[in-house]
Coordinates of C-alpha atoms in Angstrom, one line a residue:
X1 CA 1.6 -28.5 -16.4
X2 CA -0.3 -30.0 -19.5
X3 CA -2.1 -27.8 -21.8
X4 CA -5.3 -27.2 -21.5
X5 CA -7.5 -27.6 -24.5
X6 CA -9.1 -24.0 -25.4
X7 CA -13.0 -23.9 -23.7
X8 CA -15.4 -22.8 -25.6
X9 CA -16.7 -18.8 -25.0
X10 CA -19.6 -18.2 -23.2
X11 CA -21.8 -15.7 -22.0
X12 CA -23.8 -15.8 -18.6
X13 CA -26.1 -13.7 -17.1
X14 CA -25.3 -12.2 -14.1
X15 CA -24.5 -13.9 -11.1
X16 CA -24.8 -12.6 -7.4
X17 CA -22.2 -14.9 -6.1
X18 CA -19.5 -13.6 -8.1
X19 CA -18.9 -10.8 -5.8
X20 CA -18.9 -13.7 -2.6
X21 CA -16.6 -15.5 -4.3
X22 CA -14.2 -12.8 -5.0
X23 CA -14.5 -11.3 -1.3
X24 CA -13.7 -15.6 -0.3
X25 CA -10.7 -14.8 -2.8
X26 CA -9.7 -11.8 -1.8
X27 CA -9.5 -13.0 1.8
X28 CA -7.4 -15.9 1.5
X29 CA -5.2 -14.2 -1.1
X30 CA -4.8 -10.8 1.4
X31 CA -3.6 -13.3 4.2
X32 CA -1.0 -14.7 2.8
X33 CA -0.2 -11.7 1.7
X34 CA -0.2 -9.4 4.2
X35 CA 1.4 -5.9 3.8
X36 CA 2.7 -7.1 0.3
X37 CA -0.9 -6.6 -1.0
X38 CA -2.1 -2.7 -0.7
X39 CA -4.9 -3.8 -2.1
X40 CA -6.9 -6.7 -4.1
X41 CA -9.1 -5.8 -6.5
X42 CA -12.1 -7.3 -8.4
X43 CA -12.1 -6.5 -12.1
X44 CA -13.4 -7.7 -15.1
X45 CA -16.7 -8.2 -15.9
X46 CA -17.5 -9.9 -13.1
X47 CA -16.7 -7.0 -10.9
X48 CA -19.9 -4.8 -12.4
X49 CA -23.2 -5.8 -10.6
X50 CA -25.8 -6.7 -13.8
X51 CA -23.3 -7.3 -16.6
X52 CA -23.0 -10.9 -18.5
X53 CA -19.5 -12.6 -18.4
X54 CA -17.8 -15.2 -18.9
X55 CA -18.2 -16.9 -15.2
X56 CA -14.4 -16.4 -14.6
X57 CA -13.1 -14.1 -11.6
X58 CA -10.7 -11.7 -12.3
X59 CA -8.3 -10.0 -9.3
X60 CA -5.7 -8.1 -10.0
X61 CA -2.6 -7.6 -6.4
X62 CA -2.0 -4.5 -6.0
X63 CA 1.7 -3.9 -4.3
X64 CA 3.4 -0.7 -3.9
X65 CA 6.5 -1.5 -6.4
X66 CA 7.7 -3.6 -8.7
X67 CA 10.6 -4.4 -6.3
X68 CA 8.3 -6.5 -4.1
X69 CA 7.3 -9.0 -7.0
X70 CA 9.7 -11.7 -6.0
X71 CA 8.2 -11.6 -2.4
X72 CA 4.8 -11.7 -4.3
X73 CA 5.8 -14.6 -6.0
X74 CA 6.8 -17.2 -3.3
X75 CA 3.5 -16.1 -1.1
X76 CA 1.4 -17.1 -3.7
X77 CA 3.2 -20.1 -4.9
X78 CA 2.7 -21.2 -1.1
X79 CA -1.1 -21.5 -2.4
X80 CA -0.7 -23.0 -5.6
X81 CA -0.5 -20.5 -8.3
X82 CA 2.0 -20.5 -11.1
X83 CA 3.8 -17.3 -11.9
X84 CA 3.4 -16.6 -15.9
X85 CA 5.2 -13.6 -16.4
X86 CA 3.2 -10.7 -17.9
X87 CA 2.0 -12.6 -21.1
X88 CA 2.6 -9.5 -23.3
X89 CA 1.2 -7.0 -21.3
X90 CA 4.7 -5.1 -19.0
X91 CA 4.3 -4.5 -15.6
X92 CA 1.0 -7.0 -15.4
X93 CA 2.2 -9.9 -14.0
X94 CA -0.3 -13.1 -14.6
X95 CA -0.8 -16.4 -12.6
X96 CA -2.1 -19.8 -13.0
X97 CA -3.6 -22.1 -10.3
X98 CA -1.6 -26.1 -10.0
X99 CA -5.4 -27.1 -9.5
X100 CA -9.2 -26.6 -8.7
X101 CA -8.3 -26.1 -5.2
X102 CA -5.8 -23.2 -5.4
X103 CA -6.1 -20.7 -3.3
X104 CA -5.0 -23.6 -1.2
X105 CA -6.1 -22.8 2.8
X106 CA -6.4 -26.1 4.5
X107 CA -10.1 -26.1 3.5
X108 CA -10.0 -28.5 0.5
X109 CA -12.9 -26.5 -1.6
X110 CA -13.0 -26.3 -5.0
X111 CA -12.4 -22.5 -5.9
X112 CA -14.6 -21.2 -9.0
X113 CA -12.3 -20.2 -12.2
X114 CA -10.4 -16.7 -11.6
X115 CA -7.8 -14.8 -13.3
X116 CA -5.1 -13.6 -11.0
X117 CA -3.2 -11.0 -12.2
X118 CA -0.6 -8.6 -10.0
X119 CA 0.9 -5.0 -10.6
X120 CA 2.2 -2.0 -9.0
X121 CA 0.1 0.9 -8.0
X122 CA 1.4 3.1 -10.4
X123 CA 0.3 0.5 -13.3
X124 CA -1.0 1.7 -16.6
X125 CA -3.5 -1.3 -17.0
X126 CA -4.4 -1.4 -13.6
X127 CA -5.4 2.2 -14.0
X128 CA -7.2 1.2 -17.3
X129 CA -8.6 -1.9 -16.1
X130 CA -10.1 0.1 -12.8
X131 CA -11.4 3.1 -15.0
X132 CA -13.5 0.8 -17.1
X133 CA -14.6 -1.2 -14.3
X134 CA -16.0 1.7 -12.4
X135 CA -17.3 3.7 -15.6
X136 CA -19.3 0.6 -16.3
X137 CA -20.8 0.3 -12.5
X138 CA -22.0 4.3 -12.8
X139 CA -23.5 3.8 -16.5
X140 CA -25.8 1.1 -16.8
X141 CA -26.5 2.1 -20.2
X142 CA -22.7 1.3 -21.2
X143 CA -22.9 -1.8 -19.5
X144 CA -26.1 -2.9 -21.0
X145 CA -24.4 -2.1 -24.6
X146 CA -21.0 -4.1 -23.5
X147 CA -23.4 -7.1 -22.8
X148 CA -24.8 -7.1 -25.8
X149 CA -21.4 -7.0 -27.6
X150 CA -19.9 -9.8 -25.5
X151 CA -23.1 -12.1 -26.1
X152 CA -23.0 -11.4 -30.4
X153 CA -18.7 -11.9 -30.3
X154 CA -18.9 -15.2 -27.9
X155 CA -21.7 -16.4 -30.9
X156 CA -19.2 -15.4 -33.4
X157 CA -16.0 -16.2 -32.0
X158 CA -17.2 -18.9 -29.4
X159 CA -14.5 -21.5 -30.2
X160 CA -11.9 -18.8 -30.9
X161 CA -10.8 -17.3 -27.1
X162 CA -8.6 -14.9 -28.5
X163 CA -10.3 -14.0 -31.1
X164 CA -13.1 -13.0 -28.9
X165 CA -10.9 -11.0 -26.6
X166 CA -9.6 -9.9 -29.6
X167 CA -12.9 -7.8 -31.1

């Protein structure tokens, strides 16, 4: 695959799609996954009703052990994504999509962006990632402050992705 030049960071408001498209996602993703996937989550901050983000969904596949990941691996290659390995981060394993259409079902859409990301239950960053996902949700507050920090680093940083992530 070609590389991609870096986008630009930016900030959007809220969107109330962003949970339709991950539950489109999630259901195409959990079929051709079947029992491999205990569950499929919706992270990020697209996953807390309210907060600005980057208009990107994130998922993480949840499956019961690492032993399952080559299974995990060829089911979702059947739909298009790429297996990345865990880009610095053990035991989170990332994905790519071959194309706008990926999750490929028959249908032909055009999928929004999305991260896809798979680990085991027992997962320290899943665990992380879930935590700050749900403290967010039950503290507006916090989330109101994390917006406000994501809008002032994608001003700062906007044509610097990882240095963005980074702060």
């Amino acid at each position: 695959m070609a590389e991609r030049k870096p986008r630009p960071v930016i900030i959007g408001d809220y969107d109330p799609q962003w949970p339709v498209a991950f539950a489109a996602l999630r259901q195409v993703i959990g079929a051709a996954l079947g029992d491999l996937a205990v569950a499929i989550e919706h992270v990020g901050s697209t996953a807390v009703p309210g907060l600005a983000a980057k208009p990107i969904i994130d998922l993480v596949v949840v499956i019961a052990s690492r032993a399952q990941l080559p299974a995990v691996i060829a089911a979702l290659a059947r739909l298009g994504y790429i297996h990345e390995g865990d880009k610095g981060i053990p035991g989170r394993e990332a994905f790519d999509r071959a194309g706008p259409d990926v999750p490929r079902d028959g249908s032909g859409r055009t999928w929004p962006d999305q991260h896809l990301y798979v680990c085991a239950r027992d997962n320290a960053e899943l665990a992380r990632q879930l935590a700050f996902r749900d403290y967010l949700r039950a503290h507006p507050p916090a989330a109101a402050a994390y917006a406000a920090l994501k809008r002032e680093l994608a001003r700062e940083f906007r044509h610097v992705r990882e240095a963005y992530t980074d702060h």
